[in-house]
Amino acid sequence: QRYDYIVCADVLEHLKHPERILSDCRALLAPDGHLLVSLPNASYCGLLIELMQGDFRYRPEGLLDETHLRFFTRQSMLRFLRSEAWSVDVLDTIERPLDESEFKHTTADSLPPTVLRYLLAQPDALTYQFICSARPTSDAAARQTTALLTSSPPATASFTSNLYWADADQF
């Protein structure tokens, strides 16, 4: 039996060898079939803030689900799919504000303001999950996936300046 669509919704991050599933899916897809994949974003700002505060807490569900064996960012997900000869046709995101996530009690305000602004300025800062449609690759499709891999603007540091002046021998 061949399928037009195979869905791997929140599956690959739980597997020791997700490449085996991708190989099996390739064999089961119809010639014009698509693989639909969703993966949590390991570069979500709430997770990064917790890490910066020295915490890495597994939870029963969410980005750090206790059963996750793999973690992906936009680039590592695209690189992984490309390395397994899949071409991503469509890449979409699900965004979640920090206060609506399992990281809502993270004390983001404890970070220096410039660090927090930098984190929140990243393209996938509020991306909670990636959703993509992929198909077995060809040379042209591989180039398109490469374009998706490099389409995010590069991260740039944001800096602020403080002005101090002396007034009655105090700054």
JSON list of N, CA and C in Angstrom, two decimals, residues 63-117:
[
{"chain": "A", "resi": 63, "resn": "LEU", "atom": "N", "xyz": [8.03, 21.20, 25.26]},
{"chain": "A", "resi": 63, "resn": "LEU", "atom": "CA", "xyz": [9.31, 21.20, 24.55]},
{"chain": "A", "resi": 63, "resn": "LEU", "atom": "C", "xyz": [10.33, 20.26, 25.18]},
{"chain": "A", "resi": 64, "resn": "LEU", "atom": "N", "xyz": [10.29, 20.13, 26.49]},
{"chain": "A", "resi": 64, "resn": "LEU", "atom": "CA", "xyz": [11.22, 19.23, 27.17]},
{"chain": "A", "resi": 64, "resn": "LEU", "atom": "C", "xyz": [10.46, 18.04, 27.75]},
{"chain": "A", "resi": 65, "resn": "ASP", "atom": "N", "xyz": [9.62, 17.45, 26.91]},
{"chain": "A", "resi": 65, "resn": "ASP", "atom": "CA", "xyz": [8.89, 16.24, 27.27]},
{"chain": "A", "resi": 65, "resn": "ASP", "atom": "C", "xyz": [9.89, 15.20, 27.77]},
{"chain": "A", "resi": 66, "resn": "GLU", "atom": "N", "xyz": [9.53, 14.49, 28.82]},
{"chain": "A", "resi": 66, "resn": "GLU", "atom": "CA", "xyz": [10.43, 13.51, 29.43]},
{"chain": "A", "resi": 66, "resn": "GLU", "atom": "C", "xyz": [10.87, 12.41, 28.47]},
{"chain": "A", "resi": 67, "resn": "THR", "atom": "N", "xyz": [10.13, 12.22, 27.38]},
{"chain": "A", "resi": 67, "resn": "THR", "atom": "CA", "xyz": [10.48, 11.14, 26.45]},
{"chain": "A", "resi": 67, "resn": "THR", "atom": "C", "xyz": [11.24, 11.63, 25.22]},
{"chain": "A", "resi": 68, "resn": "HIS", "atom": "N", "xyz": [11.55, 12.93, 25.14]},
{"chain": "A", "resi": 68, "resn": "HIS", "atom": "CA", "xyz": [12.30, 13.44, 24.00]},
{"chain": "A", "resi": 68, "resn": "HIS", "atom": "C", "xyz": [13.75, 12.98, 24.05]},
{"chain": "A", "resi": 69, "resn": "LEU", "atom": "N", "xyz": [14.20, 12.44, 22.93]},
{"chain": "A", "resi": 69, "resn": "LEU", "atom": "CA", "xyz": [15.59, 12.03, 22.80]},
{"chain": "A", "resi": 69, "resn": "LEU", "atom": "C", "xyz": [16.36, 12.96, 21.88]},
{"chain": "A", "resi": 70, "resn": "ARG", "atom": "N", "xyz": [15.63, 13.69, 21.04]},
{"chain": "A", "resi": 70, "resn": "ARG", "atom": "CA", "xyz": [16.24, 14.58, 20.05]},
{"chain": "A", "resi": 70, "resn": "ARG", "atom": "C", "xyz": [15.67, 15.98, 20.23]},
{"chain": "A", "resi": 71, "resn": "PHE", "atom": "N", "xyz": [16.47, 16.97, 19.90]},
{"chain": "A", "resi": 71, "resn": "PHE", "atom": "CA", "xyz": [16.03, 18.36, 19.94]},
{"chain": "A", "resi": 71, "resn": "PHE", "atom": "C", "xyz": [16.42, 19.02, 18.63]},
{"chain": "A", "resi": 72, "resn": "PHE", "atom": "N", "xyz": [15.52, 19.86, 18.11]},
{"chain": "A", "resi": 72, "resn": "PHE", "atom": "CA", "xyz": [15.72, 20.47, 16.80]},
{"chain": "A", "resi": 72, "resn": "PHE", "atom": "C", "xyz": [15.48, 21.98, 16.86]},
{"chain": "A", "resi": 73, "resn": "THR", "atom": "N", "xyz": [16.27, 22.69, 16.08]},
{"chain": "A", "resi": 73, "resn": "THR", "atom": "CA", "xyz": [16.02, 24.08, 15.76]},
{"chain": "A", "resi": 73, "resn": "THR", "atom": "C", "xyz": [15.62, 24.11, 14.29]},
{"chain": "A", "resi": 74, "resn": "ARG", "atom": "N", "xyz": [15.31, 25.28, 13.76]},
{"chain": "A", "resi": 74, "resn": "ARG", "atom": "CA", "xyz": [14.97, 25.38, 12.34]},
{"chain": "A", "resi": 74, "resn": "ARG", "atom": "C", "xyz": [16.08, 24.79, 11.48]},
{"chain": "A", "resi": 75, "resn": "GLN", "atom": "N", "xyz": [17.30, 25.24, 11.72]},
{"chain": "A", "resi": 75, "resn": "GLN", "atom": "CA", "xyz": [18.40, 24.81, 10.87]},
{"chain": "A", "resi": 75, "resn": "GLN", "atom": "C", "xyz": [18.74, 23.33, 11.04]},
{"chain": "A", "resi": 76, "resn": "SER", "atom": "N", "xyz": [18.73, 22.85, 12.29]},
{"chain": "A", "resi": 76, "resn": "SER", "atom": "CA", "xyz": [19.07, 21.44, 12.48]},
{"chain": "A", "resi": 76, "resn": "SER", "atom": "C", "xyz": [17.99, 20.53, 11.91]},
{"chain": "A", "resi": 77, "resn": "MET", "atom": "N", "xyz": [16.72, 20.95, 11.98]},
{"chain": "A", "resi": 77, "resn": "MET", "atom": "CA", "xyz": [15.63, 20.16, 11.38]},
{"chain": "A", "resi": 77, "resn": "MET", "atom": "C", "xyz": [15.80, 20.08, 9.86]},
{"chain": "A", "resi": 78, "resn": "LEU", "atom": "N", "xyz": [16.03, 21.23, 9.24]},
{"chain": "A", "resi": 78, "resn": "LEU", "atom": "CA", "xyz": [16.20, 21.25, 7.78]},
{"chain": "A", "resi": 78, "resn": "LEU", "atom": "C", "xyz": [17.44, 20.48, 7.36]},
{"chain": "A", "resi": 79, "resn": "ARG", "atom": "N", "xyz": [18.51, 20.62, 8.12]},
{"chain": "A", "resi": 79, "resn": "ARG", "atom": "CA", "xyz": [19.75, 19.88, 7.81]},
{"chain": "A", "resi": 79, "resn": "ARG", "atom": "C", "xyz": [19.52, 18.38, 7.95]},
{"chain": "A", "resi": 80, "resn": "PHE", "atom": "N", "xyz": [18.80, 17.97, 9.00]},
{"chain": "A", "resi": 80, "resn": "PHE", "atom": "CA", "xyz": [18.51, 16.55, 9.21]},
{"chain": "A", "resi": 80, "resn": "PHE", "atom": "C", "xyz": [17.67, 15.99, 8.06]},
{"chain": "A", "resi": 81, "resn": "LEU", "atom": "N", "xyz": [16.61, 16.68, 7.69]},
{"chain": "A", "resi": 81, "resn": "LEU", "atom": "CA", "xyz": [15.76, 16.21, 6.59]},
{"chain": "A", "resi": 81, "resn": "LEU", "atom": "C", "xyz": [16.55, 16.15, 5.28]},
{"chain": "A", "resi": 82, "resn": "ARG", "atom": "N", "xyz": [17.34, 17.17, 5.03]},
{"chain": "A", "resi": 82, "resn": "ARG", "atom": "CA", "xyz": [18.15, 17.19, 3.81]},
{"chain": "A", "resi": 82, "resn": "ARG", "atom": "C", "xyz": [19.15, 16.04, 3.81]},
{"chain": "A", "resi": 83, "resn": "SER", "atom": "N", "xyz": [19.76, 15.75, 4.96]},
{"chain": "A", "resi": 83, "resn": "SER", "atom": "CA", "xyz": [20.75, 14.66, 5.02]},
{"chain": "A", "resi": 83, "resn": "SER", "atom": "C", "xyz": [20.11, 13.30, 4.78]},
{"chain": "A", "resi": 84, "resn": "GLU", "atom": "N", "xyz": [18.80, 13.21, 5.01]},
{"chain": "A", "resi": 84, "resn": "GLU", "atom": "CA", "xyz": [18.07, 11.96, 4.76]},
{"chain": "A", "resi": 84, "resn": "GLU", "atom": "C", "xyz": [17.36, 11.99, 3.40]},
{"chain": "A", "resi": 85, "resn": "ALA", "atom": "N", "xyz": [17.75, 12.95, 2.55]},
{"chain": "A", "resi": 85, "resn": "ALA", "atom": "CA", "xyz": [17.25, 13.08, 1.17]},
{"chain": "A", "resi": 85, "resn": "ALA", "atom": "C", "xyz": [15.76, 13.41, 1.11]},
{"chain": "A", "resi": 86, "resn": "TRP", "atom": "N", "xyz": [15.35, 14.36, 1.97]},
{"chain": "A", "resi": 86, "resn": "TRP", "atom": "CA", "xyz": [14.00, 14.90, 1.91]},
{"chain": "A", "resi": 86, "resn": "TRP", "atom": "C", "xyz": [14.09, 16.38, 1.59]},
{"chain": "A", "resi": 87, "resn": "SER", "atom": "N", "xyz": [13.17, 16.84, 0.78]},
{"chain": "A", "resi": 87, "resn": "SER", "atom": "CA", "xyz": [13.11, 18.24, 0.41]},
{"chain": "A", "resi": 87, "resn": "SER", "atom": "C", "xyz": [11.89, 18.87, 1.07]},
{"chain": "A", "resi": 88, "resn": "VAL", "atom": "N", "xyz": [12.08, 19.97, 1.77]},
{"chain": "A", "resi": 88, "resn": "VAL", "atom": "CA", "xyz": [10.99, 20.67, 2.43]},
{"chain": "A", "resi": 88, "resn": "VAL", "atom": "C", "xyz": [10.37, 21.65, 1.45]},
{"chain": "A", "resi": 89, "resn": "ASP", "atom": "N", "xyz": [9.09, 21.42, 1.14]},
{"chain": "A", "resi": 89, "resn": "ASP", "atom": "CA", "xyz": [8.35, 22.30, 0.24]},
{"chain": "A", "resi": 89, "resn": "ASP", "atom": "C", "xyz": [7.75, 23.48, 0.98]},
{"chain": "A", "resi": 90, "resn": "VAL", "atom": "N", "xyz": [7.21, 23.21, 2.15]},
{"chain": "A", "resi": 90, "resn": "VAL", "atom": "CA", "xyz": [6.53, 24.24, 2.94]},
{"chain": "A", "resi": 90, "resn": "VAL", "atom": "C", "xyz": [7.02, 24.12, 4.38]},
{"chain": "A", "resi": 91, "resn": "LEU", "atom": "N", "xyz": [7.35, 25.24, 4.96]},
{"chain": "A", "resi": 91, "resn": "LEU", "atom": "CA", "xyz": [7.74, 25.29, 6.36]},
{"chain": "A", "resi": 91, "resn": "LEU", "atom": "C", "xyz": [6.91, 26.36, 7.04]},
{"chain": "A", "resi": 92, "resn": "ASP", "atom": "N", "xyz": [6.19, 25.97, 8.05]},
{"chain": "A", "resi": 92, "resn": "ASP", "atom": "CA", "xyz": [5.35, 26.90, 8.80]},
{"chain": "A", "resi": 92, "resn": "ASP", "atom": "C", "xyz": [5.71, 26.78, 10.27]},
{"chain": "A", "resi": 93, "resn": "THR", "atom": "N", "xyz": [5.24, 27.72, 11.07]},
{"chain": "A", "resi": 93, "resn": "THR", "atom": "CA", "xyz": [5.55, 27.69, 12.49]},
{"chain": "A", "resi": 93, "resn": "THR", "atom": "C", "xyz": [4.27, 27.90, 13.30]},
{"chain": "A", "resi": 94, "resn": "ILE", "atom": "N", "xyz": [4.32, 27.39, 14.50]},
{"chain": "A", "resi": 94, "resn": "ILE", "atom": "CA", "xyz": [3.29, 27.69, 15.49]},
{"chain": "A", "resi": 94, "resn": "ILE", "atom": "C", "xyz": [3.99, 28.50, 16.56]},
{"chain": "A", "resi": 95, "resn": "GLU", "atom": "N", "xyz": [3.49, 29.70, 16.77]},
{"chain": "A", "resi": 95, "resn": "GLU", "atom": "CA", "xyz": [4.09, 30.56, 17.78]},
{"chain": "A", "resi": 95, "resn": "GLU", "atom": "C", "xyz": [3.28, 30.50, 19.06]},
{"chain": "A", "resi": 96, "resn": "ARG", "atom": "N", "xyz": [3.99, 30.66, 20.18]},
{"chain": "A", "resi": 96, "resn": "ARG", "atom": "CA", "xyz": [3.32, 30.66, 21.48]},
{"chain": "A", "resi": 96, "resn": "ARG", "atom": "C", "xyz": [3.99, 31.72, 22.35]},
{"chain": "A", "resi": 97, "resn": "PRO", "atom": "N", "xyz": [3.20, 32.69, 22.82]},
{"chain": "A", "resi": 97, "resn": "PRO", "atom": "CA", "xyz": [3.78, 33.67, 23.74]},
{"chain": "A", "resi": 97, "resn": "PRO", "atom": "C", "xyz": [4.33, 32.97, 24.99]},
{"chain": "A", "resi": 98, "resn": "LEU", "atom": "N", "xyz": [5.36, 33.54, 25.55]},
{"chain": "A", "resi": 98, "resn": "LEU", "atom": "CA", "xyz": [6.01, 32.95, 26.72]},
{"chain": "A", "resi": 98, "resn": "LEU", "atom": "C", "xyz": [5.02, 32.69, 27.85]},
{"chain": "A", "resi": 99, "resn": "ASP", "atom": "N", "xyz": [4.11, 33.62, 28.08]},
{"chain": "A", "resi": 99, "resn": "ASP", "atom": "CA", "xyz": [3.18, 33.47, 29.20]},
{"chain": "A", "resi": 99, "resn": "ASP", "atom": "C", "xyz": [2.07, 32.44, 28.95]},
{"chain": "A", "resi": 100, "resn": "GLU", "atom": "N", "xyz": [2.05, 31.85, 27.75]},
{"chain": "A", "resi": 100, "resn": "GLU", "atom": "CA", "xyz": [1.09, 30.79, 27.44]},
{"chain": "A", "resi": 100, "resn": "GLU", "atom": "C", "xyz": [1.78, 29.43, 27.30]},
{"chain": "A", "resi": 101, "resn": "SER", "atom": "N", "xyz": [3.04, 29.38, 27.70]},
{"chain": "A", "resi": 101, "resn": "SER", "atom": "CA", "xyz": [3.82, 28.14, 27.58]},
{"chain": "A", "resi": 101, "resn": "SER", "atom": "C", "xyz": [4.12, 27.57, 28.95]},
{"chain": "A", "resi": 102, "resn": "GLU", "atom": "N", "xyz": [4.74, 26.42, 28.95]},
{"chain": "A", "resi": 102, "resn": "GLU", "atom": "CA", "xyz": [5.15, 25.81, 30.21]},
{"chain": "A", "resi": 102, "resn": "GLU", "atom": "C", "xyz": [6.28, 26.59, 30.88]},
{"chain": "A", "resi": 103, "resn": "PHE", "atom": "N", "xyz": [6.79, 27.60, 30.19]},
{"chain": "A", "resi": 103, "resn": "PHE", "atom": "CA", "xyz": [7.86, 28.44, 30.72]},
{"chain": "A", "resi": 103, "resn": "PHE", "atom": "C", "xyz": [7.33, 29.75, 31.29]},
{"chain": "A", "resi": 104, "resn": "LYS", "atom": "N", "xyz": [6.01, 29.84, 31.51]},
{"chain": "A", "resi": 104, "resn": "LYS", "atom": "CA", "xyz": [5.40, 31.10, 31.94]},
{"chain": "A", "resi": 104, "resn": "LYS", "atom": "C", "xyz": [5.92, 31.59, 33.28]},
{"chain": "A", "resi": 105, "resn": "HIS", "atom": "N", "xyz": [6.46, 30.69, 34.10]},
{"chain": "A", "resi": 105, "resn": "HIS", "atom": "CA", "xyz": [6.99, 31.11, 35.40]},
{"chain": "A", "resi": 105, "resn": "HIS", "atom": "C", "xyz": [8.48, 31.41, 35.34]},
{"chain": "A", "resi": 106, "resn": "THR", "atom": "N", "xyz": [9.05, 31.34, 34.13]},
{"chain": "A", "resi": 106, "resn": "THR", "atom": "CA", "xyz": [10.46, 31.68, 33.94]},
{"chain": "A", "resi": 106, "resn": "THR", "atom": "C", "xyz": [10.62, 33.17, 34.21]},
{"chain": "A", "resi": 107, "resn": "THR", "atom": "N", "xyz": [11.61, 33.51, 34.96]},
{"chain": "A", "resi": 107, "resn": "THR", "atom": "CA", "xyz": [11.82, 34.92, 35.30]},
{"chain": "A", "resi": 107, "resn": "THR", "atom": "C", "xyz": [12.70, 35.59, 34.26]},
{"chain": "A", "resi": 108, "resn": "ALA", "atom": "N", "xyz": [12.07, 35.92, 33.15]},
{"chain": "A", "resi": 108, "resn": "ALA", "atom": "CA", "xyz": [12.80, 36.56, 32.05]},
{"chain": "A", "resi": 108, "resn": "ALA", "atom": "C", "xyz": [13.38, 37.89, 32.47]},
{"chain": "A", "resi": 109, "resn": "ASP", "atom": "N", "xyz": [12.70, 38.58, 33.40]},
{"chain": "A", "resi": 109, "resn": "ASP", "atom": "CA", "xyz": [13.18, 39.90, 33.83]},
{"chain": "A", "resi": 109, "resn": "ASP", "atom": "C", "xyz": [14.47, 39.83, 34.63]},
{"chain": "A", "resi": 110, "resn": "SER", "atom": "N", "xyz": [14.88, 38.62, 35.03]},
{"chain": "A", "resi": 110, "resn": "SER", "atom": "CA", "xyz": [16.14, 38.51, 35.76]},
{"chain": "A", "resi": 110, "resn": "SER", "atom": "C", "xyz": [17.34, 38.58, 34.83]},
{"chain": "A", "resi": 111, "resn": "LEU", "atom": "N", "xyz": [17.09, 38.47, 33.53]},
{"chain": "A", "resi": 111, "resn": "LEU", "atom": "CA", "xyz": [18.18, 38.61, 32.55]},
{"chain": "A", "resi": 111, "resn": "LEU", "atom": "C", "xyz": [18.49, 40.08, 32.33]},
{"chain": "A", "resi": 112, "resn": "PRO", "atom": "N", "xyz": [19.72, 40.39, 31.98]},
{"chain": "A", "resi": 112, "resn": "PRO", "atom": "CA", "xyz": [20.01, 41.78, 31.61]},
{"chain": "A", "resi": 112, "resn": "PRO", "atom": "C", "xyz": [19.11, 42.18, 30.43]},
{"chain": "A", "resi": 113, "resn": "PRO", "atom": "N", "xyz": [18.58, 43.38, 30.44]},
{"chain": "A", "resi": 113, "resn": "PRO", "atom": "CA", "xyz": [17.66, 43.81, 29.38]},
{"chain": "A", "resi": 113, "resn": "PRO", "atom": "C", "xyz": [18.21, 43.61, 27.96]},
{"chain": "A", "resi": 114, "resn": "THR", "atom": "N", "xyz": [19.50, 43.85, 27.77]},
{"chain": "A", "resi": 114, "resn": "THR", "atom": "CA", "xyz": [20.06, 43.68, 26.43]},
{"chain": "A", "resi": 114, "resn": "THR", "atom": "C", "xyz": [20.06, 42.22, 26.01]},
{"chain": "A", "resi": 115, "resn": "VAL", "atom": "N", "xyz": [20.28, 41.32, 26.95]},
{"chain": "A", "resi": 115, "resn": "VAL", "atom": "CA", "xyz": [20.26, 39.88, 26.64]},
{"chain": "A", "resi": 115, "resn": "VAL", "atom": "C", "xyz": [18.84, 39.46, 26.28]},
{"chain": "A", "resi": 116, "resn": "LEU", "atom": "N", "xyz": [17.87, 39.90, 27.07]},
{"chain": "A", "resi": 116, "resn": "LEU", "atom": "CA", "xyz": [16.48, 39.56, 26.79]},
{"chain": "A", "resi": 116, "resn": "LEU", "atom": "C", "xyz": [16.04, 40.12, 25.44]},
{"chain": "A", "resi": 117, "resn": "ARG", "atom": "N", "xyz": [16.40, 41.36, 25.15]},
{"chain": "A", "resi": 117, "resn": "ARG", "atom": "CA", "xyz": [16.05, 41.94, 23.83]},
{"chain": "A", "resi": 117, "resn": "ARG", "atom": "C", "xyz": [16.68, 41.16, 22.70]}
]
